[in-house]
Each structure stands twice: as C-alpha cells, then as structure tokens.
Amino acid sequence: MSEEQFTTETMADYEGQFDNADPWHIVSKYMEQQTDLPVKIEGIVNGGAIAYIEGLRGFIPASKLSLSYIEDLETYLLKEIKVRVIDIDPAENRLVLSAREILKEEQAAERAKKVQEIPVGSILSGTVDSLQSYGAFILLENGLSGLVHVSQICEKRIKSPADVLKTGEEVQVKVIGIKDGKISLSMKALSEEPEEEEEAVEIPKSEEIGTNLGDLFKNIQL
C-alpha cells in the first residue's frame, strides 16, 4: 500500500470522527430522528427560554414551551422538560428547540386511552361547549368532548341546536358510537322508551301433562 493511499484512508477515518464529535452534527441528527431530549431551563429571555444541547445554546420560543399561553415565563426557570430540535443554522449559531410537539403527542395518547375506556351505551354528564349548525359539542365529565348530531338532540325535528340548547347548559348524554377517536353522543336515546321484554311462557311437554293428570286421578276411588 502506498503512502498516499494510507494517508487518504486515514484522513477519511479522521473526518468521520470529527463529524461525530461536532456538536452541530450531533444536533442535526437529533433533528432528523426527532429525538426527545431532556433539558433544564437555564435562562429566561425576551420571548422565550434558554437551554443547552451538546454544549450549544438553544432557544425555546414561548409558544413552544407549552400547549397553552404562559403568563409568567419565570416559572419555567430551572424547570426540567423534554424538547426536540426543530431548526438549526450553524452559520448563524442558531439552535431552536420545542416542547410543544412532544406535549401534543402525549395529550393525544392520553385522550386515546380515555376514549378506549368508555363503553358504548354508557350515560355521561356534560356541559354544552359549543353549538354548530350540525350539532352540539359536549364537554364530558372525564375531560373529553363528543358531538351530539342535530338529529340526536330530541325526538322532534329542529332547525338548529340553538333552538333547544344553550352554551354552558348541563346535559346528560348517551354514547352511541366511537370511531377514529371521535365520540358520537345522543340525548334523544335517553328519552326513547325501551322496548318491553316479552314474558317468557314455559309450555310443559305433553308427557309431563299426561303424568300430571295420572297423578291427579291416581288417588280417586270410583
């Protein structure tokens, strides 16, 4: 093997090692693989928070810290959270992180678990959350929400859910279906009269009738 070949192969190996040691290369892999990274909030700045990944200063916009509006960012100082890398620019020394995507996935998983625990046919209490032309969304007691289609609100035909319901009103509903994580509810089903069960009449067999008649006349003397 020539000295030139040896030098070239060795330099290629070194270049790979340099890439693996480069923090920007590492965080780039984190972004590609959507890796969840535990961090501690080290500082609060205008519009967000600061955390460090692989020694690099990362910025978490306030809108990416939570699923809801944060009134006081200082409450996040030194708080430990999980984030993902969503944008990098080594030339500008920019590293942007986000916790929002992780929180959304966790929320969706928690909701899916709750939905699976609801049996179809169960009766729940809830509050009318919003009224639409096609139905009413009900905020249920377990924190989930479902839709009562306009045809399932009452037995009589109505033009709009607002004709009989108002936002904030407490109602009882029956779960009539669950599909793709969506809960279908009915108020009409609660007012429908259940069908009367037919009384079961047991007819004795003919041989039993004969035996009983035999027993009846057995002790009669003529």
PDB file of C-alpha atoms in Angstrom:
ATOM      1  CA  MET A   1       0.000   0.000   0.000  1.00  0.00           C
ATOM      2  CA  SER A   2       1.446   3.356  -0.992  1.00  0.00           C
ATOM      3  CA  GLU A   3       1.995   6.175   1.463  1.00  0.00           C
ATOM      4  CA  GLU A   4      -0.603   8.273  -0.426  1.00  0.00           C
ATOM      5  CA  GLN A   5      -3.284   5.556  -0.098  1.00  0.00           C
ATOM      6  CA  PHE A   6      -2.530   5.122   3.609  1.00  0.00           C
ATOM      7  CA  THR A   7      -2.745   8.860   4.198  1.00  0.00           C
ATOM      8  CA  THR A   8      -6.030   9.217   2.280  1.00  0.00           C
ATOM      9  CA  GLU A   9      -7.741   6.347   4.122  1.00  0.00           C
ATOM     10  CA  THR A  10      -6.554   7.610   7.487  1.00  0.00           C
ATOM     11  CA  MET A  11      -7.767  11.159   6.803  1.00  0.00           C
ATOM     12  CA  ALA A  12     -11.204   9.820   5.775  1.00  0.00           C
ATOM     13  CA  ASP A  13     -11.442   7.973   9.063  1.00  0.00           C
ATOM     14  CA  TYR A  14     -10.468  11.127  10.946  1.00  0.00           C
ATOM     15  CA  GLU A  15     -13.067  13.178   9.084  1.00  0.00           C
ATOM     16  CA  GLY A  16     -15.780  10.754  10.213  1.00  0.00           C
ATOM     17  CA  GLN A  17     -14.591  11.067  13.786  1.00  0.00           C
ATOM     18  CA  PHE A  18     -14.580  14.864  13.525  1.00  0.00           C
ATOM     19  CA  ASP A  19     -18.190  14.771  12.269  1.00  0.00           C
ATOM     20  CA  ASN A  20     -19.242  12.583  15.189  1.00  0.00           C
ATOM     21  CA  ALA A  21     -17.575  14.936  17.643  1.00  0.00           C
ATOM     22  CA  ASP A  22     -19.028  18.097  16.096  1.00  0.00           C
ATOM     23  CA  PRO A  23     -21.969  19.238  18.291  1.00  0.00           C
ATOM     24  CA  TRP A  24     -23.749  20.752  15.277  1.00  0.00           C
ATOM     25  CA  HIS A  25     -23.539  17.397  13.517  1.00  0.00           C
ATOM     26  CA  ILE A  26     -24.977  15.706  16.607  1.00  0.00           C
ATOM     27  CA  VAL A  27     -27.922  18.121  16.993  1.00  0.00           C
ATOM     28  CA  SER A  28     -28.582  17.790  13.270  1.00  0.00           C
ATOM     29  CA  LYS A  29     -29.026  14.037  13.802  1.00  0.00           C
ATOM     30  CA  TYR A  30     -31.324  14.773  16.739  1.00  0.00           C
ATOM     31  CA  MET A  31     -33.497  16.879  14.439  1.00  0.00           C
ATOM     32  CA  GLU A  32     -33.585  14.247  11.683  1.00  0.00           C
ATOM     33  CA  GLN A  33     -34.545  11.498  14.135  1.00  0.00           C
ATOM     34  CA  GLN A  34     -36.928  13.710  16.159  1.00  0.00           C
ATOM     35  CA  THR A  35     -35.170  12.677  19.352  1.00  0.00           C
ATOM     36  CA  ASP A  36     -36.742  13.649  22.678  1.00  0.00           C
ATOM     37  CA  LEU A  37     -34.106  15.405  24.748  1.00  0.00           C
ATOM     38  CA  PRO A  38     -34.302  16.136  28.500  1.00  0.00           C
ATOM     39  CA  VAL A  39     -33.071  19.661  29.292  1.00  0.00           C
ATOM     40  CA  LYS A  40     -33.119  22.150  32.123  1.00  0.00           C
ATOM     41  CA  ILE A  41     -34.238  25.743  31.507  1.00  0.00           C
ATOM     42  CA  GLU A  42     -31.096  27.745  32.256  1.00  0.00           C
ATOM     43  CA  GLY A  43     -32.380  31.215  31.481  1.00  0.00           C
ATOM     44  CA  ILE A  44     -35.375  33.332  30.533  1.00  0.00           C
ATOM     45  CA  VAL A  45     -35.039  35.901  27.744  1.00  0.00           C
ATOM     46  CA  ASN A  46     -37.395  38.106  25.801  1.00  0.00           C
ATOM     47  CA  GLY A  47     -39.872  35.835  24.043  1.00  0.00           C
ATOM     48  CA  GLY A  48     -38.665  32.508  25.346  1.00  0.00           C
ATOM     49  CA  ALA A  49     -36.232  30.386  27.318  1.00  0.00           C
ATOM     50  CA  ILE A  50     -32.667  29.112  27.038  1.00  0.00           C
ATOM     51  CA  ALA A  51     -31.477  25.502  27.345  1.00  0.00           C
ATOM     52  CA  TYR A  52     -28.255  23.790  26.275  1.00  0.00           C
ATOM     53  CA  ILE A  53     -27.889  20.774  23.976  1.00  0.00           C
ATOM     54  CA  GLU A  54     -24.419  19.241  23.486  1.00  0.00           C
ATOM     55  CA  GLY A  55     -22.945  22.461  24.880  1.00  0.00           C
ATOM     56  CA  LEU A  56     -24.814  24.597  22.332  1.00  0.00           C
ATOM     57  CA  ARG A  57     -27.142  27.392  23.409  1.00  0.00           C
ATOM     58  CA  GLY A  58     -30.673  26.604  22.332  1.00  0.00           C
ATOM     59  CA  PHE A  59     -33.649  28.932  22.226  1.00  0.00           C
ATOM     60  CA  ILE A  60     -37.173  27.764  23.050  1.00  0.00           C
ATOM     61  CA  PRO A  61     -39.831  30.256  21.888  1.00  0.00           C
ATOM     62  CA  ALA A  62     -42.541  30.918  24.476  1.00  0.00           C
ATOM     63  CA  SER A  63     -45.136  29.476  22.095  1.00  0.00           C
ATOM     64  CA  LYS A  64     -43.173  26.195  22.012  1.00  0.00           C
ATOM     65  CA  LEU A  65     -42.884  25.733  25.771  1.00  0.00           C
ATOM     66  CA  SER A  66     -46.467  24.712  26.414  1.00  0.00           C
ATOM     67  CA  LEU A  67     -49.780  23.921  24.754  1.00  0.00           C
ATOM     68  CA  SER A  68     -51.337  26.968  26.365  1.00  0.00           C
ATOM     69  CA  TYR A  69     -50.332  30.594  26.904  1.00  0.00           C
ATOM     70  CA  ILE A  70     -47.718  31.107  29.627  1.00  0.00           C
ATOM     71  CA  GLU A  71     -48.359  34.277  31.554  1.00  0.00           C
ATOM     72  CA  ASP A  72     -45.092  34.257  33.532  1.00  0.00           C
ATOM     73  CA  LEU A  73     -42.087  32.660  31.813  1.00  0.00           C
ATOM     74  CA  GLU A  74     -40.045  32.954  35.020  1.00  0.00           C
ATOM     75  CA  THR A  75     -41.987  29.987  36.408  1.00  0.00           C
ATOM     76  CA  TYR A  76     -40.074  27.824  33.916  1.00  0.00           C
ATOM     77  CA  LEU A  77     -36.629  28.803  35.204  1.00  0.00           C
ATOM     78  CA  LEU A  78     -34.626  25.685  36.220  1.00  0.00           C
ATOM     79  CA  LYS A  79     -37.588  23.514  35.233  1.00  0.00           C
ATOM     80  CA  GLU A  80     -36.729  20.193  33.565  1.00  0.00           C
ATOM     81  CA  ILE A  81     -38.633  19.462  30.359  1.00  0.00           C
ATOM     82  CA  LYS A  82     -38.303  17.397  27.182  1.00  0.00           C
ATOM     83  CA  VAL A  83     -37.639  19.114  23.861  1.00  0.00           C
ATOM     84  CA  ARG A  84     -36.867  18.389  20.222  1.00  0.00           C
ATOM     85  CA  VAL A  85     -34.580  20.221  17.840  1.00  0.00           C
ATOM     86  CA  ILE A  86     -36.760  21.924  15.207  1.00  0.00           C
ATOM     87  CA  ASP A  87     -34.315  24.290  13.480  1.00  0.00           C
ATOM     88  CA  ILE A  88     -30.549  24.734  13.243  1.00  0.00           C
ATOM     89  CA  ASP A  89     -28.218  27.083  11.420  1.00  0.00           C
ATOM     90  CA  PRO A  90     -24.548  26.660  12.401  1.00  0.00           C
ATOM     91  CA  ALA A  91     -23.518  29.702  10.324  1.00  0.00           C
ATOM     92  CA  GLU A  92     -25.876  31.895  12.348  1.00  0.00           C
ATOM     93  CA  ASN A  93     -25.229  29.948  15.545  1.00  0.00           C
ATOM     94  CA  ARG A  94     -28.976  29.322  15.757  1.00  0.00           C
ATOM     95  CA  LEU A  95     -30.470  26.323  17.544  1.00  0.00           C
ATOM     96  CA  VAL A  96     -34.244  26.305  18.090  1.00  0.00           C
ATOM     97  CA  LEU A  97     -35.918  23.821  20.407  1.00  0.00           C
ATOM     98  CA  SER A  98     -39.537  22.930  21.111  1.00  0.00           C
ATOM     99  CA  ALA A  99     -41.502  21.042  23.769  1.00  0.00           C
ATOM    100  CA  ARG A 100     -44.866  21.591  22.082  1.00  0.00           C
ATOM    101  CA  GLU A 101     -44.723  18.659  19.663  1.00  0.00           C
ATOM    102  CA  ILE A 102     -43.953  16.221  22.498  1.00  0.00           C
ATOM    103  CA  LEU A 103     -46.755  17.636  24.659  1.00  0.00           C
ATOM    104  CA  LYS A 104     -49.249  17.333  21.789  1.00  0.00           C
ATOM    105  CA  GLU A 105     -48.342  13.683  21.255  1.00  0.00           C
ATOM    106  CA  GLU A 106     -48.631  12.943  24.986  1.00  0.00           C
ATOM    107  CA  GLN A 107     -52.006  14.689  25.114  1.00  0.00           C
ATOM    108  CA  ALA A 108     -53.252  12.714  22.107  1.00  0.00           C
ATOM    109  CA  ALA A 109     -52.096   9.435  23.669  1.00  0.00           C
ATOM    110  CA  GLU A 110     -53.803  10.259  26.951  1.00  0.00           C
ATOM    111  CA  ARG A 111     -57.042  11.143  25.149  1.00  0.00           C
ATOM    112  CA  ALA A 112     -56.944   7.931  23.105  1.00  0.00           C
ATOM    113  CA  LYS A 113     -56.559   5.925  26.317  1.00  0.00           C
ATOM    114  CA  LYS A 114     -59.557   7.671  27.910  1.00  0.00           C
ATOM    115  CA  VAL A 115     -61.670   7.111  24.802  1.00  0.00           C
ATOM    116  CA  GLN A 116     -60.893   3.380  24.838  1.00  0.00           C
ATOM    117  CA  GLU A 117     -62.128   3.178  28.425  1.00  0.00           C
ATOM    118  CA  ILE A 118     -65.610   4.492  27.515  1.00  0.00           C
ATOM    119  CA  PRO A 119     -68.102   1.705  26.758  1.00  0.00           C
ATOM    120  CA  VAL A 120     -70.663   2.354  24.034  1.00  0.00           C
ATOM    121  CA  GLY A 121     -74.069   2.658  25.684  1.00  0.00           C
ATOM    122  CA  SER A 122     -72.798   4.415  28.797  1.00  0.00           C
ATOM    123  CA  ILE A 123     -74.600   7.504  30.074  1.00  0.00           C
ATOM    124  CA  LEU A 124     -72.479  10.529  30.977  1.00  0.00           C
ATOM    125  CA  SER A 125     -72.965  14.042  32.278  1.00  0.00           C
ATOM    126  CA  GLY A 126     -71.548  17.018  30.438  1.00  0.00           C
ATOM    127  CA  THR A 127     -71.792  20.674  29.532  1.00  0.00           C
ATOM    128  CA  VAL A 128     -72.688  22.177  26.172  1.00  0.00           C
ATOM    129  CA  ASP A 129     -69.358  23.559  24.989  1.00  0.00           C
ATOM    130  CA  SER A 130     -70.338  24.977  21.593  1.00  0.00           C
ATOM    131  CA  LEU A 131     -73.248  24.968  19.178  1.00  0.00           C
ATOM    132  CA  GLN A 132     -72.879  24.416  15.447  1.00  0.00           C
ATOM    133  CA  SER A 133     -75.430  24.150  12.665  1.00  0.00           C
ATOM    134  CA  TYR A 134     -74.903  20.375  12.515  1.00  0.00           C
ATOM    135  CA  GLY A 135     -74.922  19.646  16.239  1.00  0.00           C
ATOM    136  CA  ALA A 136     -73.651  20.418  19.736  1.00  0.00           C
ATOM    137  CA  PHE A 137     -70.231  19.662  21.173  1.00  0.00           C
ATOM    138  CA  ILE A 138     -70.455  18.403  24.741  1.00  0.00           C
ATOM    139  CA  LEU A 139     -67.606  18.668  27.239  1.00  0.00           C
ATOM    140  CA  LEU A 140     -67.882  15.453  29.216  1.00  0.00           C
ATOM    141  CA  GLU A 141     -67.179  14.871  32.894  1.00  0.00           C
ATOM    142  CA  ASN A 142     -63.961  12.962  32.086  1.00  0.00           C
ATOM    143  CA  GLY A 143     -62.470  15.911  30.187  1.00  0.00           C
ATOM    144  CA  LEU A 144     -63.255  14.501  26.752  1.00  0.00           C
ATOM    145  CA  SER A 145     -65.667  16.014  24.254  1.00  0.00           C
ATOM    146  CA  GLY A 146     -68.175  14.487  21.889  1.00  0.00           C
ATOM    147  CA  LEU A 147     -70.730  15.525  19.313  1.00  0.00           C
ATOM    148  CA  VAL A 148     -74.497  15.287  19.566  1.00  0.00           C
ATOM    149  CA  HIS A 149     -75.689  15.470  15.971  1.00  0.00           C
ATOM    150  CA  VAL A 150     -78.702  17.714  15.434  1.00  0.00           C
ATOM    151  CA  SER A 151     -80.779  14.618  14.657  1.00  0.00           C
ATOM    152  CA  GLN A 152     -79.891  13.131  18.057  1.00  0.00           C
ATOM    153  CA  ILE A 153     -80.813  16.109  20.243  1.00  0.00           C
ATOM    154  CA  CYS A 154     -84.536  15.442  20.626  1.00  0.00           C
ATOM    155  CA  GLU A 155     -87.344  13.420  19.115  1.00  0.00           C
ATOM    156  CA  LYS A 156     -88.948  16.364  17.338  1.00  0.00           C
ATOM    157  CA  ARG A 157     -87.284  17.826  14.263  1.00  0.00           C
ATOM    158  CA  ILE A 158     -85.400  21.075  14.874  1.00  0.00           C
ATOM    159  CA  LYS A 159     -83.690  23.516  12.530  1.00  0.00           C
ATOM    160  CA  SER A 160     -80.790  24.349  14.809  1.00  0.00           C
ATOM    161  CA  PRO A 161     -79.332  23.002  18.090  1.00  0.00           C
ATOM    162  CA  ALA A 162     -79.689  26.546  19.459  1.00  0.00           C
ATOM    163  CA  ASP A 163     -83.464  26.053  19.333  1.00  0.00           C
ATOM    164  CA  VAL A 164     -83.302  23.767  22.371  1.00  0.00           C
ATOM    165  CA  LEU A 165     -79.800  24.097  23.837  1.00  0.00           C
ATOM    166  CA  LYS A 166     -77.576  26.884  25.101  1.00  0.00           C
ATOM    167  CA  THR A 167     -73.846  27.068  25.779  1.00  0.00           C
ATOM    168  CA  GLY A 168     -72.963  26.150  29.347  1.00  0.00           C
ATOM    169  CA  GLU A 169     -76.096  24.083  29.883  1.00  0.00           C
ATOM    170  CA  GLU A 170     -75.621  20.837  31.783  1.00  0.00           C
ATOM    171  CA  VAL A 171     -76.953  17.773  29.983  1.00  0.00           C
ATOM    172  CA  GLN A 172     -76.939  14.009  30.094  1.00  0.00           C
ATOM    173  CA  VAL A 173     -75.941  12.082  27.013  1.00  0.00           C
ATOM    174  CA  LYS A 174     -75.605   8.501  25.862  1.00  0.00           C
ATOM    175  CA  VAL A 175     -72.550   7.234  23.996  1.00  0.00           C
ATOM    176  CA  ILE A 176     -73.862   5.700  20.766  1.00  0.00           C
ATOM    177  CA  GLY A 177     -70.620   5.267  18.863  1.00  0.00           C
ATOM    178  CA  ILE A 178     -66.841   5.689  18.861  1.00  0.00           C
ATOM    179  CA  LYS A 179     -64.872   5.819  15.624  1.00  0.00           C
ATOM    180  CA  ASP A 180     -61.363   7.111  14.889  1.00  0.00           C
ATOM    181  CA  GLY A 181     -61.223   8.613  18.374  1.00  0.00           C
ATOM    182  CA  LYS A 182     -64.414  10.619  17.850  1.00  0.00           C
ATOM    183  CA  ILE A 183     -67.279  10.164  20.293  1.00  0.00           C
ATOM    184  CA  SER A 184     -70.860  10.228  18.988  1.00  0.00           C
ATOM    185  CA  LEU A 185     -73.459  11.135  21.584  1.00  0.00           C
ATOM    186  CA  SER A 186     -77.233  11.194  21.779  1.00  0.00           C
ATOM    187  CA  MET A 187     -79.736  12.965  24.004  1.00  0.00           C
ATOM    188  CA  LYS A 188     -82.698  11.546  22.120  1.00  0.00           C
ATOM    189  CA  ALA A 189     -81.720   7.995  23.056  1.00  0.00           C
ATOM    190  CA  LEU A 190     -82.297   8.798  26.731  1.00  0.00           C
ATOM    191  CA  SER A 191     -85.921   9.755  26.165  1.00  0.00           C
ATOM    192  CA  GLU A 192     -86.774   6.821  23.941  1.00  0.00           C
ATOM    193  CA  GLU A 193     -88.943   4.240  25.660  1.00  0.00           C
ATOM    194  CA  PRO A 194     -87.153   0.903  25.984  1.00  0.00           C
ATOM    195  CA  GLU A 195     -88.932  -1.988  24.335  1.00  0.00           C
ATOM    196  CA  GLU A 196     -90.889  -4.133  26.789  1.00  0.00           C
ATOM    197  CA  GLU A 197     -89.428  -7.566  27.188  1.00  0.00           C
ATOM    198  CA  GLU A 198     -91.813 -10.338  26.277  1.00  0.00           C
ATOM    199  CA  GLU A 199     -92.680 -12.504  29.245  1.00  0.00           C
ATOM    200  CA  ALA A 200     -91.310 -15.949  28.728  1.00  0.00           C
ATOM    201  CA  VAL A 201     -94.042 -18.594  28.974  1.00  0.00           C
ATOM    202  CA  GLU A 202     -92.834 -22.115  29.534  1.00  0.00           C
ATOM    203  CA  ILE A 203     -95.152 -24.705  27.998  1.00  0.00           C
ATOM    204  CA  PRO A 204     -94.910 -28.157  29.599  1.00  0.00           C
ATOM    205  CA  LYS A 205     -94.243 -31.144  27.381  1.00  0.00           C
ATOM    206  CA  SER A 206     -97.144 -33.431  26.511  1.00  0.00           C
ATOM    207  CA  GLU A 207     -95.741 -36.347  28.506  1.00  0.00           C
ATOM    208  CA  GLU A 208     -95.494 -34.108  31.535  1.00  0.00           C
ATOM    209  CA  ILE A 209     -99.172 -33.183  31.119  1.00  0.00           C
ATOM    210  CA  GLY A 210    -100.081 -36.849  30.962  1.00  0.00           C
ATOM    211  CA  THR A 211     -98.074 -37.676  34.031  1.00  0.00           C
ATOM    212  CA  ASN A 212     -99.648 -34.838  35.977  1.00  0.00           C
ATOM    213  CA  LEU A 213    -103.153 -35.998  35.016  1.00  0.00           C
ATOM    214  CA  GLY A 214    -102.242 -39.510  36.079  1.00  0.00           C
ATOM    215  CA  ASP A 215    -101.093 -38.234  39.430  1.00  0.00           C
ATOM    216  CA  LEU A 216    -104.322 -36.286  39.763  1.00  0.00           C
ATOM    217  CA  PHE A 217    -106.634 -39.337  39.252  1.00  0.00           C
ATOM    218  CA  LYS A 218    -104.383 -41.876  40.940  1.00  0.00           C
ATOM    219  CA  ASN A 219    -105.894 -41.465  44.382  1.00  0.00           C
ATOM    220  CA  ILE A 220    -109.539 -41.106  43.276  1.00  0.00           C
ATOM    221  CA  GLN A 221    -111.650 -44.130  44.098  1.00  0.00           C
ATOM    222  CA  LEU A 222    -114.619 -44.933  41.868  1.00  0.00           C
TER     223      LEU A 222
END
